[in-house]
Short mmCIF file of C-alpha atoms and ligand atoms in Angstrom, two decimals:
data_model
loop_
_atom_site.label_atom_id
_atom_site.label_comp_id
_atom_site.label_asym_id
_atom_site.label_seq_id
_atom_site.Cartn_x
_atom_site.Cartn_y
_atom_site.Cartn_z
CA MET B 146 76.19 22.92 103.95
CA PRO B 147 73.86 20.27 103.36
CA TYR B 148 70.42 19.64 104.75
CA ARG B 149 70.37 17.37 107.68
CA VAL B 150 67.37 14.79 107.08
CA THR B 151 66.47 11.60 109.05
CA PHE B 152 66.07 9.06 105.95
CA ILE B 153 63.48 5.98 107.41
CA PRO B 154 63.85 3.42 104.04
CA GLY B 155 60.71 1.40 105.91
CA ASP B 156 60.15 -2.07 105.23
CA GLY B 157 58.41 -3.67 101.90
CA ILE B 158 58.27 -1.86 99.46
CA GLY B 159 59.39 0.92 101.13
CA PRO B 160 63.35 0.42 100.55
CA GLU B 161 62.85 0.31 97.35
CA ILE B 162 61.32 3.43 96.69
CA ALA B 163 63.29 5.25 99.03
CA GLU B 164 66.28 4.33 97.30
CA ALA B 165 64.68 6.06 94.05
CA THR B 166 63.90 8.95 96.26
CA ARG B 167 67.07 9.63 97.46
CA ARG B 168 68.93 9.60 94.06
CA VAL B 169 65.96 12.03 92.43
CA LEU B 170 66.25 14.24 95.50
CA GLU B 171 70.30 14.48 95.28
CA ALA B 172 69.98 14.61 91.26
CA THR B 173 68.26 18.02 91.66
CA GLY B 174 72.08 19.59 92.62
CA VAL B 175 70.50 20.33 96.72
CA GLU B 176 72.76 18.18 99.15
CA PHE B 177 71.69 16.40 101.76
CA SER B 178 73.40 14.39 104.49
CA TRP B 179 71.08 11.85 105.29
CA ASP B 180 70.63 10.09 108.94
CA VAL B 181 69.46 6.67 107.87
CA GLN B 182 67.55 5.04 110.87
CA THR B 183 65.39 1.98 111.22
CA ALA B 184 61.74 1.33 112.15
CA GLY B 185 59.46 -2.12 112.07
CA ALA B 186 59.22 -5.28 113.37
CA ASP B 187 62.20 -6.13 110.92
CA VAL B 188 64.46 -4.27 114.05
CA MET B 189 62.24 -4.96 116.27
CA ASP B 190 64.88 -7.78 117.89
CA GLN B 191 67.17 -5.51 117.86
CA ASN B 192 65.83 -3.19 119.96
CA GLY B 193 64.64 -5.26 122.52
CA GLY B 194 61.37 -5.86 120.93
CA ASN B 195 60.69 -1.71 120.07
CA PRO B 196 59.66 -1.48 116.52
CA LEU B 197 60.30 2.74 116.97
CA PRO B 198 63.43 2.85 119.22
CA PRO B 199 64.36 6.58 120.88
CA ARG B 200 67.32 6.78 118.59
CA VAL B 201 64.53 7.60 115.88
CA LEU B 202 62.85 10.19 117.66
CA ASP B 203 66.14 11.78 118.80
CA SER B 204 67.27 11.86 115.31
CA ILE B 205 64.12 13.60 113.99
CA ARG B 206 64.04 16.26 116.85
CA GLU B 207 67.56 17.28 115.84
CA THR B 208 67.17 17.26 112.44
CA GLY B 209 63.52 18.46 112.60
CA VAL B 210 62.72 16.50 108.85
CA ALA B 211 62.68 13.21 107.88
CA ILE B 212 61.33 11.45 105.25
CA LYS B 213 60.64 8.03 105.50
CA GLY B 214 58.68 5.02 103.79
CA PRO B 215 55.93 2.98 104.32
CA ILE B 216 56.28 0.43 106.91
CA THR B 217 54.43 -2.73 107.95
CA THR B 218 51.70 -2.53 111.11
CA PRO B 219 51.09 -6.69 111.34
CA VAL B 220 47.85 -7.29 112.09
CA GLY B 221 46.20 -8.57 115.43
CA SER B 222 49.74 -8.54 117.20
CA GLY B 223 49.43 -6.33 119.70
CA PHE B 224 51.67 -4.49 117.46
CA ARG B 225 51.60 -0.97 117.63
CA SER B 226 51.59 1.29 114.60
CA VAL B 227 55.16 3.04 113.88
CA ASN B 228 53.47 5.86 111.70
CA VAL B 229 50.92 6.09 114.63
CA ALA B 230 53.63 6.40 116.93
CA LEU B 231 56.06 8.58 115.20
CA ARG B 232 52.41 10.99 114.91
CA GLN B 233 51.86 10.75 118.32
CA GLU B 234 54.93 11.05 119.65
CA LEU B 235 56.23 13.62 117.83
CA GLU B 236 52.98 15.65 117.99
CA LEU B 237 52.74 15.83 114.00
CA TYR B 238 49.53 16.99 114.12
CA GLY B 239 48.53 18.30 110.70
CA GLN B 240 48.72 15.93 108.19
CA VAL B 241 49.03 17.60 104.66
CA ARG B 242 47.82 15.48 101.25
CA PRO B 243 48.13 17.46 98.30
CA CYS B 244 45.81 16.15 95.54
CA LYS B 245 46.71 16.65 91.80
CA SER B 246 46.27 15.41 88.38
CA TYR B 247 48.89 14.14 86.34
CA ARG B 248 48.35 14.06 82.63
CA GLY B 249 49.02 10.33 81.68
CA VAL B 250 46.94 8.67 85.23
CA ARG B 251 44.25 6.95 84.11
CA SER B 252 41.48 9.51 86.70
CA PRO B 253 37.74 10.31 86.28
CA PHE B 254 38.64 13.59 85.73
CA GLU B 255 41.49 16.45 84.22
CA ASP B 256 42.30 19.27 86.44
CA ILE B 257 42.50 18.50 90.15
CA ASP B 258 44.39 20.67 92.16
CA LEU B 259 43.46 19.99 96.21
CA ILE B 260 44.80 20.17 99.45
CA VAL B 261 43.42 18.39 101.88
CA ILE B 262 44.61 18.90 105.60
CA ARG B 263 43.48 15.99 108.30
CA GLU B 264 43.65 16.99 111.91
CA ASN B 265 46.41 14.06 113.08
CA SER B 266 46.22 14.15 117.07
CA GLU B 267 42.76 13.21 118.08
CA ASP B 268 38.76 13.08 117.68
CA ILE B 269 38.09 9.35 117.57
CA TYR B 270 41.33 8.01 116.71
CA SER B 271 42.25 9.15 120.60
CA GLY B 272 42.10 5.15 121.43
CA LEU B 273 39.78 6.03 123.84
CA GLU B 274 37.74 2.40 124.32
CA PHE B 275 35.50 -0.01 126.14
CA GLU B 276 35.10 -3.01 124.99
CA GLN B 277 31.35 -4.67 124.60
CA GLY B 278 31.25 -6.82 127.75
CA ALA B 279 34.22 -5.78 130.01
CA PRO B 280 33.11 -5.17 133.59
CA GLU B 281 34.26 -1.11 133.20
CA THR B 282 32.03 -0.46 129.60
CA ALA B 283 29.11 -1.59 131.40
CA SER B 284 29.15 0.90 134.55
CA MET B 285 30.24 3.20 131.65
CA ILE B 286 26.90 2.49 129.40
CA GLU B 287 24.91 2.15 133.56
CA ASP B 288 26.53 5.73 134.61
CA LEU B 289 26.04 7.66 131.16
CA THR B 290 22.38 5.72 130.42
CA ARG B 291 21.60 7.42 134.10
CA ARG B 292 22.92 11.42 133.54
CA LEU B 293 22.08 11.43 129.81
CA GLY B 294 18.62 10.17 130.30
CA LYS B 295 19.44 8.46 127.00
CA PRO B 296 19.18 4.59 126.73
CA ILE B 297 22.43 2.58 125.84
CA ARG B 298 22.03 -0.76 125.08
CA PRO B 299 23.67 -3.01 127.52
CA ASP B 300 25.52 -4.97 124.88
CA SER B 301 27.32 -2.08 123.27
CA GLY B 302 31.01 -1.09 122.91
CA LEU B 303 31.91 2.52 122.94
CA SER B 304 34.77 4.55 121.10
CA ILE B 305 34.81 8.11 122.74
CA LYS B 306 35.84 11.31 120.25
CA PRO B 307 37.56 14.53 121.67
CA ILE B 308 37.60 17.51 119.85
CA SER B 309 39.52 20.22 121.34
CA VAL B 310 38.99 24.17 121.01
CA THR B 311 42.97 24.22 121.21
CA GLY B 312 43.12 21.22 118.51
CA SER B 313 40.61 22.89 116.39
CA ARG B 314 42.25 26.04 116.54
CA ARG B 315 45.67 25.40 115.91
CA ILE B 316 44.69 22.65 112.63
CA VAL B 317 42.27 25.37 111.03
CA GLN B 318 45.07 28.10 111.49
CA PHE B 319 47.09 25.75 109.76
CA ALA B 320 45.02 25.54 107.19
CA PHE B 321 44.93 29.21 106.42
CA ASP B 322 49.06 29.25 106.90
CA ILE B 323 49.25 26.63 104.18
CA ALA B 324 46.77 28.28 101.95
CA ARG B 325 48.47 31.67 102.22
CA ALA B 326 52.06 30.54 101.81
CA GLN B 327 50.50 28.67 98.63
CA GLY B 328 48.45 31.39 96.66
CA ARG B 329 45.31 29.42 97.79
CA ARG B 330 41.88 30.92 97.11
CA LYS B 331 39.35 29.05 99.70
CA VAL B 332 39.37 27.18 102.93
CA THR B 333 36.53 24.49 103.27
CA ALA B 334 35.97 23.23 106.84
CA VAL B 335 34.28 19.83 106.65
CA HIS B 336 31.89 18.59 109.91
CA LYS B 337 28.83 16.84 110.70
CA ALA B 338 28.09 19.47 112.95
CA ASN B 339 24.09 18.92 112.36
CA ILE B 340 24.29 15.61 114.64
CA MET B 341 27.68 15.75 117.15
CA LYS B 342 27.21 19.43 118.23
CA HIS B 343 29.51 19.22 121.14
CA THR B 344 32.28 18.18 119.18
CA ASP B 345 31.60 18.60 115.31
CA GLY B 346 29.94 21.93 116.73
CA LEU B 347 32.92 22.51 118.77
CA TYR B 348 35.33 22.20 115.56
CA LEU B 349 33.17 24.10 113.17
CA ARG B 350 32.38 27.22 115.73
CA VAL B 351 36.50 27.54 116.36
CA ALA B 352 36.38 26.64 112.55
CA GLN B 353 34.41 30.32 111.98
CA GLU B 354 36.32 32.29 114.71
CA VAL B 355 39.27 31.14 112.97
CA ALA B 356 38.08 32.92 109.35
CA ALA B 357 37.25 35.55 110.69
CA GLU B 358 41.25 36.35 111.79
CA ASN B 359 42.03 35.55 108.50
CA SER B 360 39.77 36.99 106.07
CA ASP B 361 41.94 37.54 102.95
CA ILE B 362 40.91 33.83 102.50
CA GLU B 363 37.81 33.09 101.53
CA PHE B 364 36.21 30.30 104.08
CA GLU B 365 32.89 27.94 104.21
CA ASP B 366 32.11 25.12 105.64
CA ARG B 367 29.97 22.02 104.54
CA ILE B 368 28.82 18.98 105.93
CA VAL B 369 30.71 15.39 105.32
CA ASP B 370 28.55 13.87 103.57
CA ASN B 371 27.42 16.59 101.17
CA MET B 372 31.41 17.19 100.43
CA CYS B 373 31.46 13.62 99.17
CA MET B 374 28.63 13.95 97.22
CA GLN B 375 30.17 17.33 96.24
CA LEU B 376 33.50 16.14 95.21
CA VAL B 377 32.87 13.47 93.75
CA GLN B 378 30.87 15.93 91.18
CA LYS B 379 32.49 19.37 90.87
CA PRO B 380 35.52 18.83 92.45
CA GLU B 381 36.94 22.39 91.33
CA LEU B 382 35.24 24.39 92.85
CA TYR B 383 37.55 23.19 95.82
CA ASP B 384 40.31 24.34 97.12
CA VAL B 385 41.46 23.83 100.72
CA LEU B 386 39.63 21.64 103.05
CA VAL B 387 40.63 21.14 106.41
CA LEU B 388 38.85 18.45 108.77
CA PRO B 389 38.99 16.22 111.59
CA ASN B 390 40.67 13.16 111.80
CA LEU B 391 38.00 10.31 110.96
CA TYR B 392 36.68 12.32 108.10
CA GLY B 393 40.69 13.66 107.09
CA ASP B 394 41.46 10.05 106.47
CA ILE B 395 38.11 9.12 104.60
CA VAL B 396 38.35 12.39 102.25
CA SER B 397 41.58 12.26 101.95
CA ASP B 398 41.93 8.53 100.25
CA LEU B 399 38.55 9.98 98.07
CA CYS B 400 40.43 13.00 96.71
CA ALA B 401 43.71 10.38 95.87
CA GLY B 402 40.58 8.48 94.17
CA LEU B 403 39.82 10.74 91.97
CA THR B 404 43.14 11.88 90.94
CA GLY B 405 44.52 8.20 90.35
CA GLY B 406 44.75 6.70 93.40
CA LEU B 407 47.29 6.19 95.93
CA GLY B 408 50.75 5.07 93.45
CA ILE B 409 51.24 9.05 93.25
CA ALA B 410 49.72 10.58 96.65
CA PRO B 411 52.56 12.30 98.72
CA GLY B 412 51.76 12.96 101.89
CA ALA B 413 53.33 15.52 105.19
CA ASN B 414 52.57 15.55 108.69
CA HIS B 415 53.89 18.77 110.58
CA GLY B 416 53.59 19.83 114.10
CA GLY B 417 56.00 22.44 115.47
CA ARG B 418 59.37 22.26 114.46
CA ASN B 419 59.44 18.84 112.75
CA ALA B 420 57.98 17.61 109.51
CA LEU B 421 57.56 14.37 108.45
CA PHE B 422 57.20 13.65 104.55
CA GLU B 423 55.99 10.09 103.52
CA PRO B 424 53.73 8.84 100.78
CA VAL B 425 49.97 7.60 101.68
CA HIS B 426 50.30 3.94 100.41
CA GLY B 427 51.55 1.29 102.84
CA SER B 428 54.14 -1.52 101.87
CA ALA B 429 52.67 -3.02 99.67
CA PRO B 430 54.28 -6.78 100.91
CA LYS B 431 53.53 -8.68 98.24
CA TYR B 432 55.90 -6.46 95.66
CA ALA B 433 58.78 -6.28 97.92
CA GLY B 434 61.87 -6.88 96.89
CA GLN B 435 61.01 -7.69 93.44
CA ASP B 436 62.08 -3.54 91.93
CA LYS B 437 58.53 -3.39 90.18
CA ALA B 438 56.33 -0.89 93.38
CA ASN B 439 55.91 2.63 91.58
CA PRO B 440 57.86 5.21 93.26
CA THR B 441 56.27 8.52 92.19
CA ALA B 442 54.19 9.20 95.84
CA MET B 443 57.33 8.62 97.62
CA MET B 444 59.03 10.99 95.21
CA LEU B 445 56.24 13.89 95.56
CA SER B 446 56.83 13.74 98.88
CA GLY B 447 60.44 14.63 98.45
CA VAL B 448 59.15 17.47 96.45
CA MET B 449 57.08 18.66 98.90
CA MET B 450 60.24 18.09 101.46
CA LEU B 451 62.26 20.10 99.09
CA ARG B 452 59.65 23.38 99.13
CA HIS B 453 59.24 22.79 102.84
CA LEU B 454 62.94 22.63 102.90
CA GLY B 455 62.87 26.50 100.61
CA GLU B 456 64.28 24.86 97.86
CA ARG B 457 61.28 25.78 95.18
CA GLU B 458 63.04 25.58 92.23
CA ALA B 459 64.39 21.74 92.45
CA ALA B 460 61.20 20.99 93.72
CA ASP B 461 59.42 22.14 90.65
CA ARG B 462 61.89 20.46 88.41
CA LEU B 463 61.34 17.51 89.85
CA GLU B 464 58.15 17.58 89.68
CA ALA B 465 57.84 18.65 86.05
CA ALA B 466 60.56 16.07 85.45
CA ILE B 467 58.05 13.21 87.63
CA ALA B 468 54.90 14.67 85.40
CA ALA B 469 56.96 14.63 82.34
CA VAL B 470 58.11 10.76 82.43
CA ILE B 471 54.38 9.80 83.52
CA ALA B 472 52.65 12.01 80.78
CA GLU B 473 54.93 10.05 78.30
CA GLY B 474 54.27 6.89 79.24
CA ASP B 475 56.85 4.82 77.87
CA ARG B 476 59.06 4.04 81.16
CA VAL B 477 56.46 3.93 83.71
CA THR B 478 55.96 1.02 86.28
CA TYR B 479 53.58 -1.52 85.60
CA ASP B 480 50.22 0.22 87.34
CA LEU B 481 50.91 3.47 85.23
CA LYS B 482 50.73 1.89 82.22
CA ASP B 483 46.91 1.82 80.64
CA ASP B 484 47.27 -2.60 80.45
CA ARG B 485 48.60 -3.19 84.07
CA ASN B 486 50.45 -6.65 82.21
CA ASP B 487 52.45 -4.38 79.59
CA PRO B 488 55.57 -5.96 78.64
CA SER B 489 57.02 -2.47 77.97
CA ALA B 490 56.93 -1.61 81.87
CA VAL B 491 59.66 -0.63 83.64
CA GLY B 492 60.62 -1.44 87.08
CA THR B 493 61.18 1.16 90.32
CA ALA B 494 65.09 2.36 89.54
CA ALA B 495 64.65 2.60 85.99
CA TYR B 496 61.63 4.78 86.26
CA ALA B 497 64.04 7.38 88.88
CA ASP B 498 66.80 6.64 85.99
CA ALA B 499 63.86 8.27 83.26
CA VAL B 500 62.84 10.90 85.85
CA ILE B 501 66.65 12.21 86.79
CA ALA B 502 67.27 11.99 82.64
CA GLU B 503 64.02 14.15 82.07
CA MET B 504 65.75 16.49 84.46
CA GLY B 505 69.07 16.67 82.35
CA ALA B 506 71.01 15.54 85.47
P1 NAD I 1869 49.51 -0.71 100.80
O1 NAD I 1869 48.97 0.97 99.93
O2 NAD I 1869 50.00 -1.04 101.16
O3 NAD I 1869 48.29 -1.37 99.70
C1 NAD I 1869 47.06 -1.29 98.92
C2 NAD I 1869 47.54 -1.79 97.27
O4 NAD I 1869 48.21 -0.86 96.48
C3 NAD I 1869 47.65 -2.74 97.14
O5 NAD I 1869 47.29 -3.51 95.73
C4 NAD I 1869 49.72 -2.73 96.91
O6 NAD I 1869 50.01 -3.85 95.71
C5 NAD I 1869 49.80 -1.29 96.21
N1 NAD I 1869 50.32 -0.56 96.10
C6 NAD I 1869 50.60 0.35 96.91
N2 NAD I 1869 51.36 1.50 96.88
C7 NAD I 1869 51.98 1.01 95.55
C8 NAD I 1869 53.17 1.43 95.04
N3 NAD I 1869 53.82 2.39 95.33
N4 NAD I 1869 53.45 0.89 93.95
C9 NAD I 1869 52.48 0.61 93.23
N5 NAD I 1869 51.46 -0.70 93.68
C10 NAD I 1869 51.07 -0.59 95.08
O7 NAD I 1869 47.90 -0.65 102.03
P2 NAD I 1869 47.63 -2.20 102.64
O8 NAD I 1869 48.06 -3.30 101.60
O9 NAD I 1869 46.30 -1.70 103.42
O10 NAD I 1869 48.77 -2.40 103.72
C11 NAD I 1869 50.15 -2.91 103.73
C12 NAD I 1869 50.81 -2.48 104.67
O11 NAD I 1869 51.17 -1.00 104.78
C13 NAD I 1869 50.37 -2.82 106.17
O12 NAD I 1869 50.80 -3.31 106.95
C14 NAD I 1869 49.62 -1.41 106.57
O13 NAD I 1869 49.12 -1.25 108.21
C15 NAD I 1869 50.99 -0.27 106.23
N6 NAD I 1869 50.49 0.81 106.04
C16 NAD I 1869 51.77 1.57 106.32
C17 NAD I 1869 51.59 3.02 106.02
C18 NAD I 1869 53.09 3.84 106.42
O14 NAD I 1869 54.04 3.09 106.51
N7 NAD I 1869 52.11 5.53 106.90
C19 NAD I 1869 49.98 3.07 104.91
C20 NAD I 1869 49.11 3.00 104.79
C21 NAD I 1869 49.23 1.59 105.52
#
């Protein structure tokens, strides 16, 4: 039986890199039945102004697995991010971002193999915000000042950071499960518990409790600022990192930078029985429709999807072919060349052809 997978091409460079990814996935010999679903600003008009029509969510709920190209979030238009909405609607609480060195990619380090796990559902991203100058903000400030006995400047805006026992337990256990499934040795919980005792302090306390229940895997914790410095100086000391939403967002980009940047950074979002695989980068509108963008991050998201489906051998074969094409360095997109203006760079589709040829397919 072919795997039924929801396929969301996205917009900007999305359709091109999604097509390249579909082709390399099919060339592994694994069979797919794609349920193609469009979303984003381009299809809003046909869907009563909704960039995330219910059919997209229904499809993912039915298939349980989706692969997605990037989707543009227009700035300052009141347009709700489809990417954030998808994660919220499907309660995809656990984001996984592997950060791995590939020979041939320009980067400051050679042997990085980290997994960053980001909590996706709470923290300062909860949208609980009070605008500076609004009457309800003024009364909130008065109330907080009275209750806590600590003055808050009256011209402040406020953002609320909820971190729960449930959310912390769920994400830290998820990190241990991933570590165990992938034969990893250590989980590091990252926080700022010395300052935010009732949110990050709670997170750390729960992480320690969960670690005690998973004692087959080593556990440690780091304060986020120290973590950033250590990652830049000695990334080889770390293995699986688990972080609340905001630190996860920032530190995962730092780790992508350590291994060569967004062009090769894949990602997955998990929650319950649903999983959505997508590159970390955005829709790069300036390259849309030019057959120029690098599809590696989405192809590697496809590799993660194959592993999730239990197709380990196909995943290893596809990843090895991508690594070989990058290491060889001839048939790669402009951004993987030493000189970004190198005329021998190939386009998105030809890069996919090279990966397929490398697999001997
Ligand atoms: P971006 O990732 O699209 O681009 C950042 C830089 O990297 C640009 O110079 C871009 O040209 C380059 N780049 C990115 N991916 C590339 C690729 N595959 N090959 C070659 N070059 C690549 O980030 P941005 O410009 O901040 O965002 C553009 C749009 O994408 C925004 O609307 C944003 O909201 C959206 N976005 C979507 C997602 C998602 O769908 N998950 C994630 C991030 C950003």
